[in-house]
mmCIF file of C-alpha atoms in Angstrom:
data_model
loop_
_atom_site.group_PDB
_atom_site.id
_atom_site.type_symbol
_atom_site.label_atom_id
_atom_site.label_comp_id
_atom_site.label_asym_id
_atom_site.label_seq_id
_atom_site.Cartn_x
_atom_site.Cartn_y
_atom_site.Cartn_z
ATOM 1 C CA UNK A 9 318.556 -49.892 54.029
ATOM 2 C CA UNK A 10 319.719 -53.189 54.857
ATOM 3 C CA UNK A 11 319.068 -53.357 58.389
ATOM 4 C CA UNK A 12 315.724 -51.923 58.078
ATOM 5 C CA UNK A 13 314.423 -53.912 55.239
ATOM 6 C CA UNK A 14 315.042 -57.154 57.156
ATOM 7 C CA UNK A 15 313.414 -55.456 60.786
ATOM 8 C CA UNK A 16 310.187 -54.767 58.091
ATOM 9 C CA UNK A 17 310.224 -57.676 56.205
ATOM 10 C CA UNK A 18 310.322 -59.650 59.327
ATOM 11 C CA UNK A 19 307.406 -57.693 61.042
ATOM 12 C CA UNK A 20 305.568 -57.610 58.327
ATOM 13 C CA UNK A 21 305.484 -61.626 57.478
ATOM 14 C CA UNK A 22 304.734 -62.694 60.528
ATOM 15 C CA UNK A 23 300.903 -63.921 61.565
ATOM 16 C CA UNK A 24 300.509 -61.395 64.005
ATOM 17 C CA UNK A 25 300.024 -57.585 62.277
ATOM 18 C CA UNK A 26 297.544 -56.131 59.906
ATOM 19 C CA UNK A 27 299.747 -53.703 57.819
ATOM 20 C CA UNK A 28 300.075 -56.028 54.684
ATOM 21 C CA UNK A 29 296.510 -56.468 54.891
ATOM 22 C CA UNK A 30 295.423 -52.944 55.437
ATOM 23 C CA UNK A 31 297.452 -51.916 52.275
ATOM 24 C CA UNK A 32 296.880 -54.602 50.078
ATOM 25 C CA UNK A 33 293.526 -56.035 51.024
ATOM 26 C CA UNK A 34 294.510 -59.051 51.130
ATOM 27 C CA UNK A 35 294.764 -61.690 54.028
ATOM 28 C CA UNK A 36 294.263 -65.107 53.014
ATOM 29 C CA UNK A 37 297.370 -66.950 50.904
ATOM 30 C CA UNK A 38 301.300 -67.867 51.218
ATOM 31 C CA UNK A 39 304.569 -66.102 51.318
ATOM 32 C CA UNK A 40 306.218 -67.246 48.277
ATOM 33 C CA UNK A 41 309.872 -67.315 47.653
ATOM 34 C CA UNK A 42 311.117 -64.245 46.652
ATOM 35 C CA UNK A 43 314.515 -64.951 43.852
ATOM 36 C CA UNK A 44 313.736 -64.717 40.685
ATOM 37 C CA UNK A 45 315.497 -65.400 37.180
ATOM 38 C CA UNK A 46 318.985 -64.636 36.888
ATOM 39 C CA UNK A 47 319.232 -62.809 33.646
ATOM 40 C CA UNK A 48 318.751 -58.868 35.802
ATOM 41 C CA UNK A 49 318.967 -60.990 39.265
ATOM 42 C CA UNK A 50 316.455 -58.908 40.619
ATOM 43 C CA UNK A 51 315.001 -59.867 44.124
ATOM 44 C CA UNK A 52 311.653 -58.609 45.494
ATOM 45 C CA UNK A 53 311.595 -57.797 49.262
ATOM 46 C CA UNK A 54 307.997 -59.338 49.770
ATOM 47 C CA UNK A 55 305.918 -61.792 47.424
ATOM 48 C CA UNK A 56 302.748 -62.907 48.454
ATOM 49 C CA UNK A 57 300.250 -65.480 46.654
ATOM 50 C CA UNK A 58 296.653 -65.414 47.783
ATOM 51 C CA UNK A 59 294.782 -68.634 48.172
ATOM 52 C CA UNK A 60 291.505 -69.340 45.767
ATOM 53 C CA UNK A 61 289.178 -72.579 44.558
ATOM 54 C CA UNK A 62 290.130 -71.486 41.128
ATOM 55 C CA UNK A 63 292.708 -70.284 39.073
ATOM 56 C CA UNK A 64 290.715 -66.770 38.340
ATOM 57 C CA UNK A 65 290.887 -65.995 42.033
ATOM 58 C CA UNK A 66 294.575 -66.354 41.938
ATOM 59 C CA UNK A 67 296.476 -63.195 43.216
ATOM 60 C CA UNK A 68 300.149 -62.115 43.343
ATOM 61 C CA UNK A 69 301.138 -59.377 45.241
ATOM 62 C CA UNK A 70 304.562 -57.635 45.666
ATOM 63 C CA UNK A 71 305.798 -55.281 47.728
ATOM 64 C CA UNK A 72 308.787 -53.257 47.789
ATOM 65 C CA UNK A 73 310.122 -51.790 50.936
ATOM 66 C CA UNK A 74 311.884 -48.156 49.729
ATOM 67 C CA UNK A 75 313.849 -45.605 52.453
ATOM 68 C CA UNK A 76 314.984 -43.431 49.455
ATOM 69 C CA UNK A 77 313.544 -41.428 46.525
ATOM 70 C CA UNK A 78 315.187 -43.745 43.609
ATOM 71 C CA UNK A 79 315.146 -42.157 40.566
ATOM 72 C CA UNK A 80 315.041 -45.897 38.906
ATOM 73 C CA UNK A 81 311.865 -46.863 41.054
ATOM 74 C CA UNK A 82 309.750 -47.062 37.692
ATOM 75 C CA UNK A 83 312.661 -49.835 35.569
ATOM 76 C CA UNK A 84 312.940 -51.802 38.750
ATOM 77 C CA UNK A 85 309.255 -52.306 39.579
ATOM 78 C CA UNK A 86 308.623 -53.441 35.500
ATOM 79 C CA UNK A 87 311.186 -55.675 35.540
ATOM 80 C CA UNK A 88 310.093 -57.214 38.645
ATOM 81 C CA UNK A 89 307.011 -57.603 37.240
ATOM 82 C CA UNK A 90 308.224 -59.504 33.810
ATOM 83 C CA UNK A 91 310.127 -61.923 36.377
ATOM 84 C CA UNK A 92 307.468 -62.665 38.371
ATOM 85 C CA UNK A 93 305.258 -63.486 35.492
ATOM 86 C CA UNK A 94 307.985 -65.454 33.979
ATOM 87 C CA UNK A 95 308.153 -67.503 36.831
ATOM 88 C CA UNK A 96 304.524 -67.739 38.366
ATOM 89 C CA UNK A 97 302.760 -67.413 34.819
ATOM 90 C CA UNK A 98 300.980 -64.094 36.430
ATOM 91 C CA UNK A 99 301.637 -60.442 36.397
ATOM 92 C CA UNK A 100 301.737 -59.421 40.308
ATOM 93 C CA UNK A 101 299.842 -56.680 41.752
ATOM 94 C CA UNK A 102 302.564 -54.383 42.919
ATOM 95 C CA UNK A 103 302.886 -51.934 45.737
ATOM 96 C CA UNK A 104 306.129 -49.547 47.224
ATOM 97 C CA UNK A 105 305.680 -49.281 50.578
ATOM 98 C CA UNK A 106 308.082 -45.804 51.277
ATOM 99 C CA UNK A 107 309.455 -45.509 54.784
ATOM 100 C CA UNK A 108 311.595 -43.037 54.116
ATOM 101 C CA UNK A 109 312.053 -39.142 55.915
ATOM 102 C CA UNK A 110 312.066 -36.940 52.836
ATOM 103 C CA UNK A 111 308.730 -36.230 51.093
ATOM 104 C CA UNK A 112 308.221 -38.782 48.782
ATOM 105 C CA UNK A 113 308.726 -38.018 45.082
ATOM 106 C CA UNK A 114 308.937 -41.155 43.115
ATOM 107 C CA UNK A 115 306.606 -42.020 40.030
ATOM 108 C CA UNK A 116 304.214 -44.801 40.003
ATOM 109 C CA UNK A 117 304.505 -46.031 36.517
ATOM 110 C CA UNK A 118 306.796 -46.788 33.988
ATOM 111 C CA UNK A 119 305.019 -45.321 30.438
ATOM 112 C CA UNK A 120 305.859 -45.261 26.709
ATOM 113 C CA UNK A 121 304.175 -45.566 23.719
ATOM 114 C CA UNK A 122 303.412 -49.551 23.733
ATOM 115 C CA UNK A 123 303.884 -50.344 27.077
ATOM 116 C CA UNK A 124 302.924 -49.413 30.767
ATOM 117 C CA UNK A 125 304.209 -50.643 33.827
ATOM 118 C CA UNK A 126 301.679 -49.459 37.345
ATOM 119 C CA UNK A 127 302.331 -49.938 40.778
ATOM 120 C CA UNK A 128 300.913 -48.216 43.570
ATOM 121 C CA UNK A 129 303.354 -46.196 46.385
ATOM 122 C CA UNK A 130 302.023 -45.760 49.534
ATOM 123 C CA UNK A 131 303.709 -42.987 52.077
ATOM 124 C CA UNK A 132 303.608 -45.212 55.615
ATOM 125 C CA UNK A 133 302.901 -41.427 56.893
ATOM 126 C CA UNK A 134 299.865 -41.419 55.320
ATOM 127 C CA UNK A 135 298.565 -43.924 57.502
ATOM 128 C CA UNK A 136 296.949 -43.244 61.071
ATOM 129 C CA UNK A 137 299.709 -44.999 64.253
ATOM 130 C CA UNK A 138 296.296 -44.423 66.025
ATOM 131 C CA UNK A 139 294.689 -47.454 64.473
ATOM 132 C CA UNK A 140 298.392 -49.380 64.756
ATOM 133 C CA UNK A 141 299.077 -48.420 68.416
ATOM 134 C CA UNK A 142 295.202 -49.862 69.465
ATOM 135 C CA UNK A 143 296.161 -52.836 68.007
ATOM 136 C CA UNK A 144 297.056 -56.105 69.489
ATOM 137 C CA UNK A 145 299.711 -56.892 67.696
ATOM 138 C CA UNK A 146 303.110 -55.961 68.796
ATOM 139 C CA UNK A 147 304.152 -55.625 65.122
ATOM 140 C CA UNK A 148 301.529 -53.224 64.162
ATOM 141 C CA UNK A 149 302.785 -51.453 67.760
ATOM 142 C CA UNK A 150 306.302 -51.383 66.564
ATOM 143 C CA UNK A 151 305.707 -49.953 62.404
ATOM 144 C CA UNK A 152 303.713 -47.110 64.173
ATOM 145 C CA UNK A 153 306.768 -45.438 65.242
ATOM 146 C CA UNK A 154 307.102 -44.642 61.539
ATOM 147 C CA UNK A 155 303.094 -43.918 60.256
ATOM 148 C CA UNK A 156 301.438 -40.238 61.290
ATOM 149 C CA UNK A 157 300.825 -38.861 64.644
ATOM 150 C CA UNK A 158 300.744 -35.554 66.474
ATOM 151 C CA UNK A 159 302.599 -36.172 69.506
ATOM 152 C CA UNK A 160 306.647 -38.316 69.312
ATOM 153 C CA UNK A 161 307.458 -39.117 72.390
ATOM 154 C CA UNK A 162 303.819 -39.993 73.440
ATOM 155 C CA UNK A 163 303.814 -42.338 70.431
ATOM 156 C CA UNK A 164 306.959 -43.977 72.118
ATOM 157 C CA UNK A 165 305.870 -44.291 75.148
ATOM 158 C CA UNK A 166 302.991 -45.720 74.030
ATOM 159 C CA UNK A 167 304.790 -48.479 71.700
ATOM 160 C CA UNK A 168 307.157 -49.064 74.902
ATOM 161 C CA UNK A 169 304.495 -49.936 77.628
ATOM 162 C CA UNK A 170 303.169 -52.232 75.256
ATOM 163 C CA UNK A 171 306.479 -53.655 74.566
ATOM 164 C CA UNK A 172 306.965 -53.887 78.710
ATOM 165 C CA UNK A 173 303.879 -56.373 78.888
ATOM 166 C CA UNK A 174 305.428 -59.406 76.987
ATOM 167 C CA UNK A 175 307.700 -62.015 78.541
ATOM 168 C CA UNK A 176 311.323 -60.551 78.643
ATOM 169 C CA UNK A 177 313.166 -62.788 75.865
ATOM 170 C CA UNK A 178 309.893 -61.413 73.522
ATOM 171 C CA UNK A 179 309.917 -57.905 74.925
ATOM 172 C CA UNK A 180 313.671 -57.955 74.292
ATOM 173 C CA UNK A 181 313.437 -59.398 70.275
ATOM 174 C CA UNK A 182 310.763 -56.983 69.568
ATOM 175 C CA UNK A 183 312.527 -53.781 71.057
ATOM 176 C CA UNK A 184 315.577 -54.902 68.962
ATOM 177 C CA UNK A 185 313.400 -54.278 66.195
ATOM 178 C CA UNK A 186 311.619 -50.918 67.256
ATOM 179 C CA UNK A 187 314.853 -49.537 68.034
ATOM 180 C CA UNK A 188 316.745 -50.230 64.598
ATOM 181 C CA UNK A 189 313.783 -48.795 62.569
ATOM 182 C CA UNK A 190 313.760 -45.727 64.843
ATOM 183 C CA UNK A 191 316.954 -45.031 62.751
ATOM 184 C CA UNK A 192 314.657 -44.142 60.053
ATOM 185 C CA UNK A 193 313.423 -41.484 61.558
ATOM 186 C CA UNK A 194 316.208 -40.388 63.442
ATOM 187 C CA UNK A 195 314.035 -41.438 66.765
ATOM 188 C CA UNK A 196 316.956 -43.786 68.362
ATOM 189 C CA UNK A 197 318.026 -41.745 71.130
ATOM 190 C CA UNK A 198 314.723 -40.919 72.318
ATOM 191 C CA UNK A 199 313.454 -44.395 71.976
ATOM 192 C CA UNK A 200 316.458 -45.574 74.484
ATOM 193 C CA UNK A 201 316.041 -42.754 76.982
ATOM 194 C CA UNK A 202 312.218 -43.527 76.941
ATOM 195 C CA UNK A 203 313.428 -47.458 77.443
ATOM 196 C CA UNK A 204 315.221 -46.738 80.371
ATOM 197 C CA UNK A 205 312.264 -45.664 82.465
ATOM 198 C CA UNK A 206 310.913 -49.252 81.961
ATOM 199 C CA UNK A 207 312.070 -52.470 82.494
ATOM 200 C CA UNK A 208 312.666 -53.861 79.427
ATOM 201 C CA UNK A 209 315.844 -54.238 79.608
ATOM 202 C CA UNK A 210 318.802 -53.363 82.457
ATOM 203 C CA UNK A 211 321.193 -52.084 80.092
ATOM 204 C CA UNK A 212 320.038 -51.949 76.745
ATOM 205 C CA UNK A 213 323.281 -50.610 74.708
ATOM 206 C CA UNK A 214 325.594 -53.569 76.621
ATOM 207 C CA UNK A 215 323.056 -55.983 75.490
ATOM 208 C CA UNK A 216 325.118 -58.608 73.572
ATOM 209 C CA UNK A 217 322.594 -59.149 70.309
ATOM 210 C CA UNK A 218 320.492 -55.856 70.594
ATOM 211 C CA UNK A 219 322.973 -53.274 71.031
ATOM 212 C CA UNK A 220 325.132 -53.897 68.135
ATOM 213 C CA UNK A 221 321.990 -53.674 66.328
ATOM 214 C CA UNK A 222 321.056 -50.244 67.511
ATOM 215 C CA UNK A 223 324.384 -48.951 66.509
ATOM 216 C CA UNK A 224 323.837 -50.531 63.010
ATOM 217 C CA UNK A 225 320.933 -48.930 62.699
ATOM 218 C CA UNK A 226 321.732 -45.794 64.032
ATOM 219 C CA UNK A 227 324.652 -45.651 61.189
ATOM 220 C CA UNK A 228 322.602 -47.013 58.263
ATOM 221 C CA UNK A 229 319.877 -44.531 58.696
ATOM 222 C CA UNK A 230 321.899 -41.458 59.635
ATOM 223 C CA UNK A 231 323.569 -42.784 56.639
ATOM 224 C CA UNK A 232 320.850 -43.048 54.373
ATOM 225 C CA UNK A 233 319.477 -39.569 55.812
ATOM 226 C CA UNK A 234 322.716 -37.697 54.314
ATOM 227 C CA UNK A 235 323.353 -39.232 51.601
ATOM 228 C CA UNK A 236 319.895 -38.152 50.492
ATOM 229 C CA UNK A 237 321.066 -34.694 51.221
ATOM 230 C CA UNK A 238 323.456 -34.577 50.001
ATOM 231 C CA UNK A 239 322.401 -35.831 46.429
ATOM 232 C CA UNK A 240 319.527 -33.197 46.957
ATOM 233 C CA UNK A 241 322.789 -30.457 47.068
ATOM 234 C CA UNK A 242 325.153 -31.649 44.969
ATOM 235 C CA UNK A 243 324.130 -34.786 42.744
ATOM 236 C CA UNK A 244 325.180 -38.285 43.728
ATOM 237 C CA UNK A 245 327.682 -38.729 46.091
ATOM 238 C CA UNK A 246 330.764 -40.708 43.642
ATOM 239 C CA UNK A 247 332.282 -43.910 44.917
ATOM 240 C CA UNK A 248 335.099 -41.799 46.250
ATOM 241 C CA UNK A 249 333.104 -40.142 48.652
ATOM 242 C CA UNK A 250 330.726 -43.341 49.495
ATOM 243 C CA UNK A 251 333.949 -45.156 50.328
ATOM 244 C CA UNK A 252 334.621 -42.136 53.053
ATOM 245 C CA UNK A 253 331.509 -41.751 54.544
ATOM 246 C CA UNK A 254 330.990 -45.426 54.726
ATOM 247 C CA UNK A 255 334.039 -45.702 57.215
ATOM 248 C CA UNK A 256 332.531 -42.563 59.403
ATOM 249 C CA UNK A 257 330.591 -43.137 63.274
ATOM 250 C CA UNK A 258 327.182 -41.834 63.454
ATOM 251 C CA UNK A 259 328.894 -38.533 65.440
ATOM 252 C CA UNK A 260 330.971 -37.849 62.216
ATOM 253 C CA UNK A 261 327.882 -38.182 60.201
ATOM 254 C CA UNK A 262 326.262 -36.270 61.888
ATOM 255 C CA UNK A 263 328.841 -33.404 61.859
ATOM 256 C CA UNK A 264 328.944 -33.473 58.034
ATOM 257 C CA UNK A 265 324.705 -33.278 58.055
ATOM 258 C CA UNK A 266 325.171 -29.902 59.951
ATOM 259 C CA UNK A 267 328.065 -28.878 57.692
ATOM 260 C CA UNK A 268 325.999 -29.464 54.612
ATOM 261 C CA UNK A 269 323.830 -26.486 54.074
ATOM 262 C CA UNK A 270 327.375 -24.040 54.865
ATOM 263 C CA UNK A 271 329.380 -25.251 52.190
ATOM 264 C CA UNK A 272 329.575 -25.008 48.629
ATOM 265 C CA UNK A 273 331.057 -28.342 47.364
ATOM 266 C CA UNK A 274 331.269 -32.007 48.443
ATOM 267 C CA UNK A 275 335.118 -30.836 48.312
ATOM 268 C CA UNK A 276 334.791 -28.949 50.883
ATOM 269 C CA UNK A 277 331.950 -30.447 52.927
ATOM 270 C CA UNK A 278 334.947 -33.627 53.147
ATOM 271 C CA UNK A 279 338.010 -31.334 53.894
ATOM 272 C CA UNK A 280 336.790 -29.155 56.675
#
């Protein structure tokens, strides 16, 4: 997720998009900094502090960007929340922002007896690209690759001749970005075939800065894709078989994906 959280951190702070807003509601304020106490070192990906006259208009909100269904979603977004207020003297208002290709399945509290811990999840495909593709931020343009719509490769096309309209060093910074969270829905090779009818760029994979950074991509999320798989098959993969598939090309990770559902054991899945 690495790659990807900093391409969606990155869009999503800047001035120009209305994502942040549309989820949260909230526009006015100050990105805060984000490291918190060291007893769990916990870090949130996005903290946020709205501005107000007075200290009852005072708002916190974080955000956590998610690619995976983590089964410890609930413990990390209450202790986040206990650090926060240790250190801003608030209790944020929390939201999971879940990017991720498999239907989303993660709780949105942590409950007991005494205590309750809420936080709201929102599934970016439950959000129109019609309303982010219309709008004039490139940003917005970009993070519809991963919201709802009917039609792919129209939606790329789309994001791309908007992409072709900015001076080339921004054209080029922003397709770097488009085409490492493409990875996250398996939309990389279209998005560069689609590239190559417009000039954005002459030779986008030799591209000293951006084409390393597709490849990245293209491993993490074909990464990220299988492993979730894979733990859907057969339970979490152990550090054994991280350590493997963390040394494998997209090509062999690809090979094991199409593997998966014909074999009966991780075992075998590695041996064949």
């Amino acid at each position: 997720m690495h790659e990807y959280d900093t391409v969606l951190k990155s869009l999503l702070t800047g001035s120009e998009n209305t994502l942040f807003e549309r989820i949260t509601g909230v526009r006015e304020g100050r990105w805060i900094n984000v490291e918190l106490p060291k007893v769990t070192q916990p870090r949130v990906d996005l903290l946020f502090e709205t501005t107000g006259s007075v200290e009852s208009a005072r708002r916190i909100i974080a955000m956590e960007l998610q690619s995976t269904n983590d089964p410890l979603m609930p413990i990390r977004m209450a202790q986040y929340s206990l650090s926060v207020y240790r250190v801003h003297a608030i209790f944020p208002e929390q939201y999971v922002l879940y990017v991720g290709s498999a239907p989303m399945r993660m709780p949105s509290e942590l409950a007991g007896s005494n205590h309750v811990c809420r936080y709201q999840i929102v599934d970016i495909r439950d959000l129109d690209a019609e309303t982010l593709l219309k709008s004039p931020f490139p940003a917005d343009n970009v993070i519809a690759i991963l919201a709802r719509y009917s039609n792919k490769m129209e939606t790329i096309g789309r994001i791309l001749s908007r992409i072709a309209k900015l001076e080339k060093s921004e054209a080029e910074r922003v397709f770097s970005k488009l085409a490492i969270i493409a990875g996250l829905r398996r939309l990389e090779d279209a998005v560069k075939k689609e590239a190559r009818q417009l000039p954005i760029l002459d030779d986008i994979m030799d591209h000293q800065i951006i084409g390393p950074a597709i490849r990245q991509g293209q491993i993490e999320g074909t990464l990220d894709i299988l492993r979730e798989q894979i733990t859907d098959r057969f339970g979490a993969p152990s550090p054994e078989s991280e350590e493997r598939l963390a040394k494998m090309s997209v090509a062999e990770l690809k090979g094991l994906g199409v593997r998966l559902m014909h074999v009966k054991s991780l075992t075998e899945l590695f041996n064949q």
